[in-house]
PDB file of C-alpha atoms in Angstrom:
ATOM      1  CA  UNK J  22     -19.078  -6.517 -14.515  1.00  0.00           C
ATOM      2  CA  UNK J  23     -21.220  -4.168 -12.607  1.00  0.00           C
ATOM      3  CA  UNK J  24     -19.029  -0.881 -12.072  1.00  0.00           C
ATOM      4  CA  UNK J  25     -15.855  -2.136 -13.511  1.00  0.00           C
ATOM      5  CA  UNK J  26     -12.320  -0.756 -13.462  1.00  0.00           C
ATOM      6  CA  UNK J  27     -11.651  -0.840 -16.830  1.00  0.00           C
ATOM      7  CA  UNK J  28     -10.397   1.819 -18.708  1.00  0.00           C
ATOM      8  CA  UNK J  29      -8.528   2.974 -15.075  1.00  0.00           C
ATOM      9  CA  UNK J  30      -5.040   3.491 -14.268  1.00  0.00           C
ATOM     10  CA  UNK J  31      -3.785   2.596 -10.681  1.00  0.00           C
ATOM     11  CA  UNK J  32      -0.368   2.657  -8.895  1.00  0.00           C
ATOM     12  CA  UNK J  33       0.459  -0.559  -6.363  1.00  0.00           C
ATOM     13  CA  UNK J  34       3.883  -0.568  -4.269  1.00  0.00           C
ATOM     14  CA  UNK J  35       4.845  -3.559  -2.942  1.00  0.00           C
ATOM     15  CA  UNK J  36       3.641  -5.019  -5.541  1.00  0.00           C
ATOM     16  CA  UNK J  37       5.849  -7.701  -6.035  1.00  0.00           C
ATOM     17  CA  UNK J  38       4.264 -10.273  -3.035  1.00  0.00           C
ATOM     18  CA  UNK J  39       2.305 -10.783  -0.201  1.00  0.00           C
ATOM     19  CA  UNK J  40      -0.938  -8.133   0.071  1.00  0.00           C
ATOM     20  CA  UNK J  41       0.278  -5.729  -2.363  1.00  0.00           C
ATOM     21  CA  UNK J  42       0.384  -8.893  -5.252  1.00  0.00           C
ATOM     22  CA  UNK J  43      -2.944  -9.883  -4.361  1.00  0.00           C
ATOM     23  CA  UNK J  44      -4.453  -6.465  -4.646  1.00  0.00           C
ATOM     24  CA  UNK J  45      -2.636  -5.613  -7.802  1.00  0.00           C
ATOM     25  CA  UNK J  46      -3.842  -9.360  -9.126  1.00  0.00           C
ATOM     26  CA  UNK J  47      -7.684  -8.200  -8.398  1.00  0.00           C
ATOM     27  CA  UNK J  48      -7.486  -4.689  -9.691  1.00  0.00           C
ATOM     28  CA  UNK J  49      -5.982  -6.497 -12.924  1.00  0.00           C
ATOM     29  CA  UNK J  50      -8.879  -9.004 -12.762  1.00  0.00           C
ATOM     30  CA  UNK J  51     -11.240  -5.778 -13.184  1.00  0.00           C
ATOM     31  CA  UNK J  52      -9.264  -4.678 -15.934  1.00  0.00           C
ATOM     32  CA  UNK J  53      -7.285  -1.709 -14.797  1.00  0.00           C
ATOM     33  CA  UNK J  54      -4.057  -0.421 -16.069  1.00  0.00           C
ATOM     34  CA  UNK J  55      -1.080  -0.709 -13.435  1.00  0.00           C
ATOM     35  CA  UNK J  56       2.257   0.275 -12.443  1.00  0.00           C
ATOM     36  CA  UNK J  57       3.402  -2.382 -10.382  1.00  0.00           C
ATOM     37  CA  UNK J  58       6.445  -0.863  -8.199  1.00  0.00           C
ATOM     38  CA  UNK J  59       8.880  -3.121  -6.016  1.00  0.00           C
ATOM     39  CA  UNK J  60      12.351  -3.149  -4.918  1.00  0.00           C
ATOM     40  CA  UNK J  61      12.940  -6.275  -6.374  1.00  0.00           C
ATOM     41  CA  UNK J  62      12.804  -5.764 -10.440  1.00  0.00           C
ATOM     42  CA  UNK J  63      12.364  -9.577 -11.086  1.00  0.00           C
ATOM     43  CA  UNK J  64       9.287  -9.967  -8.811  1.00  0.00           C
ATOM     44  CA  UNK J  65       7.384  -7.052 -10.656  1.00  0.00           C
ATOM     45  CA  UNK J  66       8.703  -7.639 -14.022  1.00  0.00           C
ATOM     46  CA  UNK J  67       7.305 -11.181 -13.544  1.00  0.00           C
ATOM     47  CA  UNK J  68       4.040 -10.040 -12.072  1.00  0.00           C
ATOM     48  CA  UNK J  69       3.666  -7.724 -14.736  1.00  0.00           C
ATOM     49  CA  UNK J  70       4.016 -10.522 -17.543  1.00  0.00           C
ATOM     50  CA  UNK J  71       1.770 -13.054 -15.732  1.00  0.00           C
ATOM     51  CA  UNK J  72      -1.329 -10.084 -15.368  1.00  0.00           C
ATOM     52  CA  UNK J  73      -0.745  -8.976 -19.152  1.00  0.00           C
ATOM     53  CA  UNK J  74      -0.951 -12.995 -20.514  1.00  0.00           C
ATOM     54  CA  UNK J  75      -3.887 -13.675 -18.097  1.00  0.00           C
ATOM     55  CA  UNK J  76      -6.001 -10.476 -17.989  1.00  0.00           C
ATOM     56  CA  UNK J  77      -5.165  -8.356 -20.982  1.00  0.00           C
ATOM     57  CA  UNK J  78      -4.226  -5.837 -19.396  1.00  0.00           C
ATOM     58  CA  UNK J  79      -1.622  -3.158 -19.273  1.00  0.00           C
ATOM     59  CA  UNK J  80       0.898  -3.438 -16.674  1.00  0.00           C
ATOM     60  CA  UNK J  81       4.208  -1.218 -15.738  1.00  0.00           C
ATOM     61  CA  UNK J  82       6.725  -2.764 -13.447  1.00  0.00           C
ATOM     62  CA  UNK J  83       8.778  -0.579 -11.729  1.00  0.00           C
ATOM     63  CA  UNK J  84      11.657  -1.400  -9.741  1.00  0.00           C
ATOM     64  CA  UNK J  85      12.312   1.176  -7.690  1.00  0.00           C
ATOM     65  CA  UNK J  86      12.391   2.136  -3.831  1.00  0.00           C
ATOM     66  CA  UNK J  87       9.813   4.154  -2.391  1.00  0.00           C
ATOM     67  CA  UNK J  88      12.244   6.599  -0.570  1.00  0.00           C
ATOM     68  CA  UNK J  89      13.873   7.905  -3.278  1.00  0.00           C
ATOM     69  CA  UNK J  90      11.774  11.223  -4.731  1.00  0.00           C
ATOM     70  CA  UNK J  91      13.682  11.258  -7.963  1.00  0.00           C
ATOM     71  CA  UNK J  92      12.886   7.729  -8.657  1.00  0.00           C
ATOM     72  CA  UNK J  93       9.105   8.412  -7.858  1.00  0.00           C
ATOM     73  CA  UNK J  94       8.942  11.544 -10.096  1.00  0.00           C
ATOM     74  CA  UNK J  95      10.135   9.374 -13.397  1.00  0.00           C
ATOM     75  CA  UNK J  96       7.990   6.500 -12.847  1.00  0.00           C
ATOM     76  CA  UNK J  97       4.825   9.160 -12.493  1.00  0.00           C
ATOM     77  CA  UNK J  98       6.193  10.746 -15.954  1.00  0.00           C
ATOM     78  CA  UNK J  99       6.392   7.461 -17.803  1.00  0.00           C
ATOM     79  CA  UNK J 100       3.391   6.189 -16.145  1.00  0.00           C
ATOM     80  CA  UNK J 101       1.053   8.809 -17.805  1.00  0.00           C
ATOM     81  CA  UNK J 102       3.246   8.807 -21.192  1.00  0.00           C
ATOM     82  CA  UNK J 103       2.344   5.173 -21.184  1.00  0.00           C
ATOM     83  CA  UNK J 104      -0.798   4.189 -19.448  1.00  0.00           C
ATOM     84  CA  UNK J 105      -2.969   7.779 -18.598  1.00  0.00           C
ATOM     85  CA  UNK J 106      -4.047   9.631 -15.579  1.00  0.00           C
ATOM     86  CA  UNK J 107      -3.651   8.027 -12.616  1.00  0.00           C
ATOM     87  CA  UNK J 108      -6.663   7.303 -10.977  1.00  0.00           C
ATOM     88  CA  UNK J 109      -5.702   4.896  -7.844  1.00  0.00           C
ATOM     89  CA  UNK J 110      -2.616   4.639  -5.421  1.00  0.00           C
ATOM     90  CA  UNK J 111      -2.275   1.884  -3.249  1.00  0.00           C
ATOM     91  CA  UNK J 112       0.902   2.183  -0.821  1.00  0.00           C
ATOM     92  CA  UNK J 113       1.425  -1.383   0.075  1.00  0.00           C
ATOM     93  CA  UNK J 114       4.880  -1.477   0.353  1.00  0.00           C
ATOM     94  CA  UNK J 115       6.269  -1.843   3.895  1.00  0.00           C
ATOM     95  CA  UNK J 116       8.740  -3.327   6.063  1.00  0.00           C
ATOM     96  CA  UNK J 117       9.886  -4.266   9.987  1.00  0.00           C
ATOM     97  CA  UNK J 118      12.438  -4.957  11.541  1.00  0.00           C
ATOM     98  CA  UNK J 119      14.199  -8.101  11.558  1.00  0.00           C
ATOM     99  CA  UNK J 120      13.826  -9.007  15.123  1.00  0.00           C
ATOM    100  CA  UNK J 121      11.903  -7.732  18.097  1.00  0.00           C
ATOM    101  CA  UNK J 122      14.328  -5.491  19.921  1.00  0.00           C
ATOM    102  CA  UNK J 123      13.977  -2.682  22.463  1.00  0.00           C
ATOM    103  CA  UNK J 124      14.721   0.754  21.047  1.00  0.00           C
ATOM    104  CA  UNK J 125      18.161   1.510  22.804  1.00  0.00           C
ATOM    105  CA  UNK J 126      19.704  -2.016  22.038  1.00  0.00           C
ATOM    106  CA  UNK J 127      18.828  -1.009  17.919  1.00  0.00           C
ATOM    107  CA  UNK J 128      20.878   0.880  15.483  1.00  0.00           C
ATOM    108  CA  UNK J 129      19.227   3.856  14.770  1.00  0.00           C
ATOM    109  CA  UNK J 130      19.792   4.030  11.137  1.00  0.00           C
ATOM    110  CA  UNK J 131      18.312   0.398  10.873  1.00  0.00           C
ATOM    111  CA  UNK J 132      14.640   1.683  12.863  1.00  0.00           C
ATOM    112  CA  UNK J 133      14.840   4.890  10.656  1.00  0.00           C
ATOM    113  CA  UNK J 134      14.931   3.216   8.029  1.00  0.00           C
ATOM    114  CA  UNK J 135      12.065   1.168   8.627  1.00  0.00           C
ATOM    115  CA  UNK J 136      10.135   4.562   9.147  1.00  0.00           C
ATOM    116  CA  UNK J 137      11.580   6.207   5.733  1.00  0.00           C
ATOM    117  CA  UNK J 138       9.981   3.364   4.045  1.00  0.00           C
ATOM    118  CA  UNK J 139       6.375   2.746   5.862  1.00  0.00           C
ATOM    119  CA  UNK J 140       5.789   6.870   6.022  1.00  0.00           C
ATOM    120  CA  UNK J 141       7.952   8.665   3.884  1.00  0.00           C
ATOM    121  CA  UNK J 142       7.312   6.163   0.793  1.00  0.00           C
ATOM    122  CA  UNK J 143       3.549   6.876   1.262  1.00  0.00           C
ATOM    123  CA  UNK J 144       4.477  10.695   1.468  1.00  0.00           C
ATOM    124  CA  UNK J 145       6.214  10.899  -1.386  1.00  0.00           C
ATOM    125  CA  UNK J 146       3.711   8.763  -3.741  1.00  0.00           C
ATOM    126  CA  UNK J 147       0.748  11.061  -2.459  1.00  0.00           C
ATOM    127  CA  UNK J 148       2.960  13.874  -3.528  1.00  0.00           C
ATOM    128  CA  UNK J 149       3.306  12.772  -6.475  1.00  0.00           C
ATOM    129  CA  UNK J 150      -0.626  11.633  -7.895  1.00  0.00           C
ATOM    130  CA  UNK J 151      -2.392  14.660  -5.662  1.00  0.00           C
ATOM    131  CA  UNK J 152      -2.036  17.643  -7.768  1.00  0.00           C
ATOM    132  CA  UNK J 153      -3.170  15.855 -11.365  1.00  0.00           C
ATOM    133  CA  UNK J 154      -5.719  13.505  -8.891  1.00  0.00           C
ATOM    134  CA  UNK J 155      -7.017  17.707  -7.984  1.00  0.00           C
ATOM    135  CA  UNK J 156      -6.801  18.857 -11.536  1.00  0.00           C
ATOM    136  CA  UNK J 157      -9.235  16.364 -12.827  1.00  0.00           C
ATOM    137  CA  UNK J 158     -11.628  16.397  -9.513  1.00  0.00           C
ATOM    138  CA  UNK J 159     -11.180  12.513  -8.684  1.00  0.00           C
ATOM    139  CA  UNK J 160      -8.988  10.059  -7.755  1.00  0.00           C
ATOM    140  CA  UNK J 161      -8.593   7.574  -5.102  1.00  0.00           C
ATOM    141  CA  UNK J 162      -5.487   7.069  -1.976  1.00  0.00           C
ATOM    142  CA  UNK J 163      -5.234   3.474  -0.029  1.00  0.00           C
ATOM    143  CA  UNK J 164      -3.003   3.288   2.634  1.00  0.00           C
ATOM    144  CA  UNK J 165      -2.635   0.387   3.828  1.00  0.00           C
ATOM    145  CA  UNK J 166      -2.861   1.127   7.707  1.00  0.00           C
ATOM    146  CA  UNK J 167      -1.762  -1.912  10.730  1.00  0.00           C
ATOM    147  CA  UNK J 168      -2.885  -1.985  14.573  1.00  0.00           C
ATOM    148  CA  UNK J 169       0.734  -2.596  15.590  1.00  0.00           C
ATOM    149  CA  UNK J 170      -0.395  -5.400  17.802  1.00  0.00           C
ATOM    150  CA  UNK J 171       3.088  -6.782  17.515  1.00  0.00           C
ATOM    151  CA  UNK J 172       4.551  -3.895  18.840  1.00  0.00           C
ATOM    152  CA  UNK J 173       2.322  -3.873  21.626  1.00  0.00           C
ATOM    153  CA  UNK J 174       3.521  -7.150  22.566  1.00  0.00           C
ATOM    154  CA  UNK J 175       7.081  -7.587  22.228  1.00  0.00           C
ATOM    155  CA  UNK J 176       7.771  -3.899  22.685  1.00  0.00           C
ATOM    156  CA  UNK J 177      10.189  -4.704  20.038  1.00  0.00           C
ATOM    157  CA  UNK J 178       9.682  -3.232  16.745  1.00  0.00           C
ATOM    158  CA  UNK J 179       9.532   0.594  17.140  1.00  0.00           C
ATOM    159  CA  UNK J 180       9.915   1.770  13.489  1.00  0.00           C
ATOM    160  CA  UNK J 181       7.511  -0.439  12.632  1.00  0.00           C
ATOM    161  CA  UNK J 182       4.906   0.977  15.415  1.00  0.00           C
ATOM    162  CA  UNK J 183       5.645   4.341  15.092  1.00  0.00           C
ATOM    163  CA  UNK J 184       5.479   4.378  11.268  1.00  0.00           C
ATOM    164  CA  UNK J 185       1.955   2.483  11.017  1.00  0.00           C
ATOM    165  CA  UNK J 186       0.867   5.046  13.211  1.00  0.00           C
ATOM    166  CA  UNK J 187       2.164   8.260  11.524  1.00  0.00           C
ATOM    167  CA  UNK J 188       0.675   6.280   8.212  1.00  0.00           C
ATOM    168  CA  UNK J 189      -3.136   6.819  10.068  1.00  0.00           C
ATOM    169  CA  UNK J 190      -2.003  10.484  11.150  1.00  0.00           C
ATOM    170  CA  UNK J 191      -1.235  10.959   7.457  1.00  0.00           C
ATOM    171  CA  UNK J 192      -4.392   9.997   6.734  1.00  0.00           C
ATOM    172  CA  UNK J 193      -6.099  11.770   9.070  1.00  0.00           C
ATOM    173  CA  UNK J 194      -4.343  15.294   8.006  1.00  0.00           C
ATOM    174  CA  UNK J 195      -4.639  14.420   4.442  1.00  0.00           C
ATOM    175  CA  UNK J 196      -8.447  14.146   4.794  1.00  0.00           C
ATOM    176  CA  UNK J 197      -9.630  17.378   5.571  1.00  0.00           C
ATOM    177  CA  UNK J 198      -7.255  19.163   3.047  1.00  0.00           C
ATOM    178  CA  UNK J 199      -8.867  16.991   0.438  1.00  0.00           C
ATOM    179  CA  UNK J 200     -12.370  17.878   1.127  1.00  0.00           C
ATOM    180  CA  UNK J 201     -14.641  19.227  -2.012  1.00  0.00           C
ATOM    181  CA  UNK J 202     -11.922  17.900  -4.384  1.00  0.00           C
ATOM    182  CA  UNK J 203     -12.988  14.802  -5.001  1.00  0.00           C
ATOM    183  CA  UNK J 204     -10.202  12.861  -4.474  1.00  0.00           C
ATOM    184  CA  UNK J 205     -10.551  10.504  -1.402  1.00  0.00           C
ATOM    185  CA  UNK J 206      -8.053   9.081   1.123  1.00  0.00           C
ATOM    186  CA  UNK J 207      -8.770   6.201   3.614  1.00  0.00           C
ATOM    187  CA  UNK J 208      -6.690   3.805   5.640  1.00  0.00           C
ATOM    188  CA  UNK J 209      -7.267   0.182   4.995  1.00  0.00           C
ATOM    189  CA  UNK J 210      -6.773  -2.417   7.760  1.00  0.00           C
ATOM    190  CA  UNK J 211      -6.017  -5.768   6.149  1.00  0.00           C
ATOM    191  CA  UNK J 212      -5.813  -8.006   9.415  1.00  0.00           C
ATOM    192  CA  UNK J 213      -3.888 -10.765  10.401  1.00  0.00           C
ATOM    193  CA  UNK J 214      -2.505 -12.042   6.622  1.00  0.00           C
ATOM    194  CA  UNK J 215       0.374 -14.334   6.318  1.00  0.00           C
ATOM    195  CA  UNK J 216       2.721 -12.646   4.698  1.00  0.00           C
ATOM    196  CA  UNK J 217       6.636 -12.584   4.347  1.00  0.00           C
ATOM    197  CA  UNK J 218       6.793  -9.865   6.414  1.00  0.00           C
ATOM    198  CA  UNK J 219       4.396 -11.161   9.368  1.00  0.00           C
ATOM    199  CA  UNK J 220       5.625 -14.818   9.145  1.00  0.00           C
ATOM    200  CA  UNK J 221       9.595 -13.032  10.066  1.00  0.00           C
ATOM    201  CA  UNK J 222       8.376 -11.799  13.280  1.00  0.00           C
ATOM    202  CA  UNK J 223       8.195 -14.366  15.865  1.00  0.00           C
ATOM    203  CA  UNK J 224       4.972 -13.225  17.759  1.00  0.00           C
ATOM    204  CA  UNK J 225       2.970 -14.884  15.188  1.00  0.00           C
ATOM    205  CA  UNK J 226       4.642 -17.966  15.506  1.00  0.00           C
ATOM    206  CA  UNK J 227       1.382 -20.002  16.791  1.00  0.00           C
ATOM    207  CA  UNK J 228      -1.165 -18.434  14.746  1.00  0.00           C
ATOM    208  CA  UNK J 229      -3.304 -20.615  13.316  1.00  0.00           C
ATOM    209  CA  UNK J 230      -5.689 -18.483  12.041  1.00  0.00           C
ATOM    210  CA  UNK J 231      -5.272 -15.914   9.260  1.00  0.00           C
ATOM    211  CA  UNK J 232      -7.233 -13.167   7.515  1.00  0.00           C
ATOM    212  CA  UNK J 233      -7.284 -13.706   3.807  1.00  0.00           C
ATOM    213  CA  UNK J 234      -5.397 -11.090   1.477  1.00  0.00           C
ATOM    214  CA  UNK J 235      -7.570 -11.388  -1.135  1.00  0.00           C
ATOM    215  CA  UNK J 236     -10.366  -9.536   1.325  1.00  0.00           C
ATOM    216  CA  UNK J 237      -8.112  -6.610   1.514  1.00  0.00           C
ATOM    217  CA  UNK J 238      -7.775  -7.134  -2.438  1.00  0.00           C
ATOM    218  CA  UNK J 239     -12.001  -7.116  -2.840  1.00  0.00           C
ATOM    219  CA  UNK J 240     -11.772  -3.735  -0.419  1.00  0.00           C
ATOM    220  CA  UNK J 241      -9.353  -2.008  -2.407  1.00  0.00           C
ATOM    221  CA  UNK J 242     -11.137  -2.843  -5.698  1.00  0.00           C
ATOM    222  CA  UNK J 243     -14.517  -1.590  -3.766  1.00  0.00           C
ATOM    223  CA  UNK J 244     -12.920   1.779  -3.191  1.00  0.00           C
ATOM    224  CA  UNK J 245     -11.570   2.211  -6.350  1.00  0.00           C
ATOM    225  CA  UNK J 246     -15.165   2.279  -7.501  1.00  0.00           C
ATOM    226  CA  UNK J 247     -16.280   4.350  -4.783  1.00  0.00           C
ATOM    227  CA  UNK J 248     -17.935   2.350  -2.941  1.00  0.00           C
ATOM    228  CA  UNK J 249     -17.940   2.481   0.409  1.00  0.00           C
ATOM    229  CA  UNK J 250     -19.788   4.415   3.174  1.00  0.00           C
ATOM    230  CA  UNK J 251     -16.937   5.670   5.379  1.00  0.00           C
ATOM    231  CA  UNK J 252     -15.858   8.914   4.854  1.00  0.00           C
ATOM    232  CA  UNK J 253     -12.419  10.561   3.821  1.00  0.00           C
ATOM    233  CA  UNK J 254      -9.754   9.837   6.218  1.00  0.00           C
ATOM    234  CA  UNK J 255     -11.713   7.045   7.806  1.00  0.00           C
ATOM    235  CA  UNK J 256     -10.440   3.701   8.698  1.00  0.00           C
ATOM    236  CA  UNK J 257     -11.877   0.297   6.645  1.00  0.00           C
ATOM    237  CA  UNK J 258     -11.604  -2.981   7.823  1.00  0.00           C
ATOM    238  CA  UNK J 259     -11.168  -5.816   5.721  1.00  0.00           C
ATOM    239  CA  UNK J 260     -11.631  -8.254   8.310  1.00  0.00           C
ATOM    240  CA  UNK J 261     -15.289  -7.422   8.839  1.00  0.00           C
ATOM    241  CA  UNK J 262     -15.781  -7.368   4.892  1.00  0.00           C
TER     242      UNK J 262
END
């Protein structure tokens, strides 16, 4: 396979279903090493089996939430005991509310936590790969970006909005802090994909038409290798790939 992953290590939260399962199932395809980190142990630990049996490759699940910094910093240390340098991080793991409500009918805590885990999980797992990604010149960031179109519409689902958003800002400061290191950090737009989390919100109810996950899956795979022609920080769309 022309440019293949083998031999590479990558990191995929939320890897247990949905988007971040289907990119962690191509990366495997392509033969690179993974930690596969969830919130639900059984769904990695499971994903982590079938890749191994079907692919040959090395898998780590994880079972852990993004939030929690301690939690990060000992899956990093046995991820490099146990598989190498990291050379990919895909944050993938998100979540929404569970209904469409207007800010001052929700409980805070509930929107904040929405917002710990679609901006300060991403924080924390770039804090964690940057410095060794630095050391060694290379290395690779997806984050997994949204156009908040359901927001726009209902008006209802704030720390989802305002946390996709940030996620692009992150991006965006990350990018120019990274330049001449080569270690590159884009947002990813995966579409429309039915997903657990977009089949609970009920202003997709009539959609008929979906993007595919698996395009998101080839895009990730496709920066991995470096290649791509949008620059660090820049925005990828995996509908138009």
């Amino acid at each position: 396979m022309t440019d293949s992953l083998r031999g590479r290590v990558g990191i995929v939260t939320g890897a247990g279903r949905g988007i971040g399962r289907a990119i962690a199932a191509n990366l495997a395809a392509e033969g690179m090493a993974l930690v596969l980190i969830s919130r639900t142990g059984a769904q990695v630990r499971q994903l982590a089996d079938e890749l191994a049996e079907q692919f040959g490759t090395r898998c780590l699940p994880a079972a852990i939430d993004v939030t929690d910094h301690a939690a990060i910093e000992r899956v990093m240390m046995h991820a490099e005991q146990q598989l190498g340098a990291i050379d990919l991080l895909v944050n993938s793991a998100g979540i929404v509310e569970e209904a469409p409500t207007p800010l001052w009918l929700t409980d805070p805590d509930v929107t904040w936590r929405v917002v710990e885990t679609n901006l300060r999980g991403p924080m924390l797992m770039a804090h964690a790969v940057l410095p060794a990604m630095i050391a060694r010149g290379r290395g690779h960031i997806v984050n997994l970006g949204s156009r908040t179109r359901a927001a726009t519409l209902t008006g209802g689902y704030t720390g989802y909005a305002v946390s996709k958003r940030a996620l692009t800002a992150l991006t965006e400061s990350l990018a120019p802090a990274l330049q001449n290191t080569g270690v590159v950090v884009v947002d990813v737009l995966p579409g429309l994909v039915r997903t657990g989390l977009t089949t609970s919100m009920p202003v997709w109810d009539n959609v008929t038409e979906w993007n595919s996950g698996s395009d998101t899956a080839r895009v990730v795979a496709d920066v991995a290798r470096g290649c791509y022609d949008e620059r660090s920080g820049e925005v990828i769309d995996a509908t138009q790939n």
